[in-house]
PDB file of C-alpha atoms in Angstrom:
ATOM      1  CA  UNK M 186     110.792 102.931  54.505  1.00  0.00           C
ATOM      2  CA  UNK M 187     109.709 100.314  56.760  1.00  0.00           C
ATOM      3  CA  UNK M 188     109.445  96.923  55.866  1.00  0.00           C
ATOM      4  CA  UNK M 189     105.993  97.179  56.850  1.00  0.00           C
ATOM      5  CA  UNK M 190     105.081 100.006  54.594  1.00  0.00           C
ATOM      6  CA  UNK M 191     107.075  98.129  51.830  1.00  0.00           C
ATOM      7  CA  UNK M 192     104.829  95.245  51.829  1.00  0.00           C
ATOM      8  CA  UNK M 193     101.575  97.135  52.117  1.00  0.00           C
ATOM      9  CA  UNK M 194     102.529  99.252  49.082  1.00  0.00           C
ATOM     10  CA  UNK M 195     103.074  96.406  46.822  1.00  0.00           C
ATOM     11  CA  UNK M 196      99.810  94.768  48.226  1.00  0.00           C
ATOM     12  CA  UNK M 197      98.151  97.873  47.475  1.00  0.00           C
ATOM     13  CA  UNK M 198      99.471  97.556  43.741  1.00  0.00           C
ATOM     14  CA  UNK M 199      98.031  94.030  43.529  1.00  0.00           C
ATOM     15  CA  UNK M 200      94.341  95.196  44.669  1.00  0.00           C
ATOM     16  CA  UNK M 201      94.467  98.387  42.593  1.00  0.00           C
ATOM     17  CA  UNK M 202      95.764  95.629  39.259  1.00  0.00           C
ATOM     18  CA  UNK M 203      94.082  92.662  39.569  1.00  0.00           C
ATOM     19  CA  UNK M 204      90.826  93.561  38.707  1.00  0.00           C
ATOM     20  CA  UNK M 205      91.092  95.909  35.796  1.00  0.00           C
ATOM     21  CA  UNK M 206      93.108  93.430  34.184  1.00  0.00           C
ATOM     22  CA  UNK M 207      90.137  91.121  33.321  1.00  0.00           C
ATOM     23  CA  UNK M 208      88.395  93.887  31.601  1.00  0.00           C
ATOM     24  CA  UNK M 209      90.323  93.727  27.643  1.00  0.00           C
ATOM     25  CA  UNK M 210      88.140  93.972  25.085  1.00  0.00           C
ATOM     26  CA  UNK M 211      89.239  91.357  22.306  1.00  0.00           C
ATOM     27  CA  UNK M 212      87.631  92.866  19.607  1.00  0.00           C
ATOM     28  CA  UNK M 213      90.132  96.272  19.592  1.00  0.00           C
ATOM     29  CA  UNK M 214      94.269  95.557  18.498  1.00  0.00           C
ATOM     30  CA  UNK M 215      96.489  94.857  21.418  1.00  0.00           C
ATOM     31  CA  UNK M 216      98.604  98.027  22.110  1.00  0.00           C
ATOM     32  CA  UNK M 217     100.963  96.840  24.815  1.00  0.00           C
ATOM     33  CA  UNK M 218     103.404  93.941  24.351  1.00  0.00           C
ATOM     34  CA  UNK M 219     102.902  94.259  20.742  1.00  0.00           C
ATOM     35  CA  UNK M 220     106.239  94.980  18.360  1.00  0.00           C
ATOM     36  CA  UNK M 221     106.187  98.310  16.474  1.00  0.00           C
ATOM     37  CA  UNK M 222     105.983  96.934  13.360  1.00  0.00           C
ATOM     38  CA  UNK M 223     102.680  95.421  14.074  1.00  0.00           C
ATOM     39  CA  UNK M 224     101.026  98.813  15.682  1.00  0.00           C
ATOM     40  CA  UNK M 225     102.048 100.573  12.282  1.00  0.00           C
ATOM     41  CA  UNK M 226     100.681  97.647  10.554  1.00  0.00           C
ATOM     42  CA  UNK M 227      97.439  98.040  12.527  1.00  0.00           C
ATOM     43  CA  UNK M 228      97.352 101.820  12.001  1.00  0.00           C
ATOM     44  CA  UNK M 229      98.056 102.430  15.469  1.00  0.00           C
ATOM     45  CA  UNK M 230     101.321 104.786  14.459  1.00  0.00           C
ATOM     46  CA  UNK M 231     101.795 108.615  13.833  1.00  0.00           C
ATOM     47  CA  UNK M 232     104.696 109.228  11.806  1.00  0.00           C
ATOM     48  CA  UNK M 233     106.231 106.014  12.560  1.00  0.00           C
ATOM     49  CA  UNK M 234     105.536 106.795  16.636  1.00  0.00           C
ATOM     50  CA  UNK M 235     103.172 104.868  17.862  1.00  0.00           C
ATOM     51  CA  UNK M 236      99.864 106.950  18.853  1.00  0.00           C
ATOM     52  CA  UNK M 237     100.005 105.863  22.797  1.00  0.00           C
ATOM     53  CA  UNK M 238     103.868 107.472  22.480  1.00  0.00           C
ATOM     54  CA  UNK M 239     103.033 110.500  20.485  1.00  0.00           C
ATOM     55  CA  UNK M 240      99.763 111.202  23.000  1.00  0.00           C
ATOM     56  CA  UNK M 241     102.100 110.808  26.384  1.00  0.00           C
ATOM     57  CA  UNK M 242     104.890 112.418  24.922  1.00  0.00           C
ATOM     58  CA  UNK M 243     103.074 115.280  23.482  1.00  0.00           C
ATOM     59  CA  UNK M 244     101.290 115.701  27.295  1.00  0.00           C
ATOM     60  CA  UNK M 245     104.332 115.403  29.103  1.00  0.00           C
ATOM     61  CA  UNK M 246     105.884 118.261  26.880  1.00  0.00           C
ATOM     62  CA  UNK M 247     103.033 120.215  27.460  1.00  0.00           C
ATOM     63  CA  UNK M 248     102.260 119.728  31.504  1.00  0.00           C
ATOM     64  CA  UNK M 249     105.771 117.820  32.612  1.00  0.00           C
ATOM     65  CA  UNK M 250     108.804 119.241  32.114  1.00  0.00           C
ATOM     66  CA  UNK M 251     108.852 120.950  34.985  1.00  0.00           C
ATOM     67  CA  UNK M 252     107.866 118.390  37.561  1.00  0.00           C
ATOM     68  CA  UNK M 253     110.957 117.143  39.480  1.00  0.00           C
ATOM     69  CA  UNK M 254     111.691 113.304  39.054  1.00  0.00           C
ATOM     70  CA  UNK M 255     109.014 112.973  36.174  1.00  0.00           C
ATOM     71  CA  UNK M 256     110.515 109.328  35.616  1.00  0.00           C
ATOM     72  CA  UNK M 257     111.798 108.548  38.818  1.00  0.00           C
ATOM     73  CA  UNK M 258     108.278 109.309  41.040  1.00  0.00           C
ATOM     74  CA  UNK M 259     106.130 106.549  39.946  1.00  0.00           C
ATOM     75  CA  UNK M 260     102.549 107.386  39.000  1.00  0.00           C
ATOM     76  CA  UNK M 261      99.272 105.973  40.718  1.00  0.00           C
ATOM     77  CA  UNK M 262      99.045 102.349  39.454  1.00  0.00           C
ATOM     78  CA  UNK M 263      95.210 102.394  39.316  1.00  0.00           C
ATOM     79  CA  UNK M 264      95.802 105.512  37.001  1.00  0.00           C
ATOM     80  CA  UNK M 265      98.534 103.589  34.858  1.00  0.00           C
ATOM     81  CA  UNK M 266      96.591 100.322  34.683  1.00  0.00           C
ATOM     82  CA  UNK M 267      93.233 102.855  33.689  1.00  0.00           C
ATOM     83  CA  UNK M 268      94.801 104.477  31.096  1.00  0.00           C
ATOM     84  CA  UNK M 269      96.197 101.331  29.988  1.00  0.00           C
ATOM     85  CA  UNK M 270      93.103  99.756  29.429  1.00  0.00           C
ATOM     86  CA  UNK M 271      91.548 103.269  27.536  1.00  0.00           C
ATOM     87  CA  UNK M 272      94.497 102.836  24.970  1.00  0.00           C
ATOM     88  CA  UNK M 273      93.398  98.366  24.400  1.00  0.00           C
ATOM     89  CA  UNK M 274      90.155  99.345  23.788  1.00  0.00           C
ATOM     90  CA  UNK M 275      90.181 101.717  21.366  1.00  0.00           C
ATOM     91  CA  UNK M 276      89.177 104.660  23.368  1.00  0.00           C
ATOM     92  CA  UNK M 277      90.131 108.388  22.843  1.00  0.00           C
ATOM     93  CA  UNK M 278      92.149 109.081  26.045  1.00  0.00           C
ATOM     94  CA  UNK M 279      92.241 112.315  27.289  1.00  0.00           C
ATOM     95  CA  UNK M 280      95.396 112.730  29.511  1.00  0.00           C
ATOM     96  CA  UNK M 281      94.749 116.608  30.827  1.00  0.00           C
ATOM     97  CA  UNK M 282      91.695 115.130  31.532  1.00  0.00           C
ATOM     98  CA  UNK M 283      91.935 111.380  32.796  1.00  0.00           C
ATOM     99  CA  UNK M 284      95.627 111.289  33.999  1.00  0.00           C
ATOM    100  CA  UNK M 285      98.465 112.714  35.925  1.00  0.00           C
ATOM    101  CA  UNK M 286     101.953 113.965  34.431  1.00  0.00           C
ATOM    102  CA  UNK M 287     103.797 110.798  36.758  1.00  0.00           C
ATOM    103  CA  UNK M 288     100.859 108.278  36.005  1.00  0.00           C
ATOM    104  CA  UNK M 289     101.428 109.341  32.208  1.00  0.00           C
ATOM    105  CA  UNK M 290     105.048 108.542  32.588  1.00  0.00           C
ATOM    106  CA  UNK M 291     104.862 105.655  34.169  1.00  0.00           C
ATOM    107  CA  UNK M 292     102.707 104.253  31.349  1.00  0.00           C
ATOM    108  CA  UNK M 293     105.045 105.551  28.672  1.00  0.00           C
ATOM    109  CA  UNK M 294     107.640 103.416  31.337  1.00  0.00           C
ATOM    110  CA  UNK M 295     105.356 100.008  30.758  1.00  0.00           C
ATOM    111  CA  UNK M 296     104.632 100.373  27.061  1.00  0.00           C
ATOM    112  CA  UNK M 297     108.991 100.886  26.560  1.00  0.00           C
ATOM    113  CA  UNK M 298     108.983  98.043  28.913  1.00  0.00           C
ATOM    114  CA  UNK M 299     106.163  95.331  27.498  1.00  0.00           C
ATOM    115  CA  UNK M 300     107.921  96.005  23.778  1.00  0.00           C
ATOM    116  CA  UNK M 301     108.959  92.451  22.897  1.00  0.00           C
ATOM    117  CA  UNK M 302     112.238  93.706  20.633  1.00  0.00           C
ATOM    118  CA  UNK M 303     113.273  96.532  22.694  1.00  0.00           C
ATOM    119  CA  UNK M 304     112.976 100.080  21.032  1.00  0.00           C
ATOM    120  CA  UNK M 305     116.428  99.505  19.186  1.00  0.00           C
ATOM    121  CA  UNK M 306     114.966  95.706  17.528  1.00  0.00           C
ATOM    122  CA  UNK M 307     117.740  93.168  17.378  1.00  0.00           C
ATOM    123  CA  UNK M 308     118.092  93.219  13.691  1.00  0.00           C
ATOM    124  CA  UNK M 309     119.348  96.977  14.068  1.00  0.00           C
ATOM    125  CA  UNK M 310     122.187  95.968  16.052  1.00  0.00           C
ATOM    126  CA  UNK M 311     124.447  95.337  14.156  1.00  0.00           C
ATOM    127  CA  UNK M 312     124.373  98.856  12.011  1.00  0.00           C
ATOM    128  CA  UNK M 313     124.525 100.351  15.607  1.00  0.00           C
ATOM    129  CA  UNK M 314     127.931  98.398  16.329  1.00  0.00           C
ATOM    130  CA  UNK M 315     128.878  99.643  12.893  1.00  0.00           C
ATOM    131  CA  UNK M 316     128.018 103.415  13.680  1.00  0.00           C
ATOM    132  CA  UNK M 317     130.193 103.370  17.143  1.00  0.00           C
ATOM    133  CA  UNK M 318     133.239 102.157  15.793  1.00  0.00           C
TER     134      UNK M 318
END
């Protein structure tokens, strides 16, 4: 790609972000950037998974596995930061309906990311270590 093309798709990400950011309801539990511990606490986990996890997971079963580079192709960031928002507020999000199979995996992609221990929390490290050897 040109460097051109570069910059104007990371500008692009800015316009389609910015915006929708300042939109959070306060009143409805954080979902991103939150430890798992504290969605279960908040009843925001199915079986241990938490809900936004189950729902993309479930939807990418259903509608993904056959796209090529389902994690690799990034999703529309308007669509990502969109459903985002759906999940902080509390509302029932409808991926078949409101999303895309890459969009959806790029959000699963954020939520992994924004997890302040990691998946595998550091106090579990050690009975890893323990397993490998």
């Amino acid at each position: 790609q040109s460097k051109s093309a570069v910059r104007l798709k990371e500008d692009m990400k800015k316009i389609a972000v910015s915006p929708l950011n300042k939109q959070r309801d306060t009143t409805c539990p954080k979902v991103f950037g939150v430890s798992l511990l504290e969605l279960q606490q908040q009843g925001l986990s199915k079986n241990g998974i938490p809900i936004v996890v189950w729902n993309i997971v479930e939807y990418l079963t259903q509608h993904g596995m056959t796209q090529e580079g389902l994690f690799r192709v990034n999703g529309s960031m308007r669509m990502v930061e969109q459903l985002r928002l759906q999940y902080e507020r509390g509302e029932e999000v409808e991926l078949v309906k409101d999303g895309d199979v890459y969009s959806a995996a790029s959000l699963l992609k954020l939520f992994l990311r924004e997890l302040p221990d990691g998946i595998i929390t550091s106090a579990l490290h050690p009975r890893f270590i323990q397993l490998y050897q």
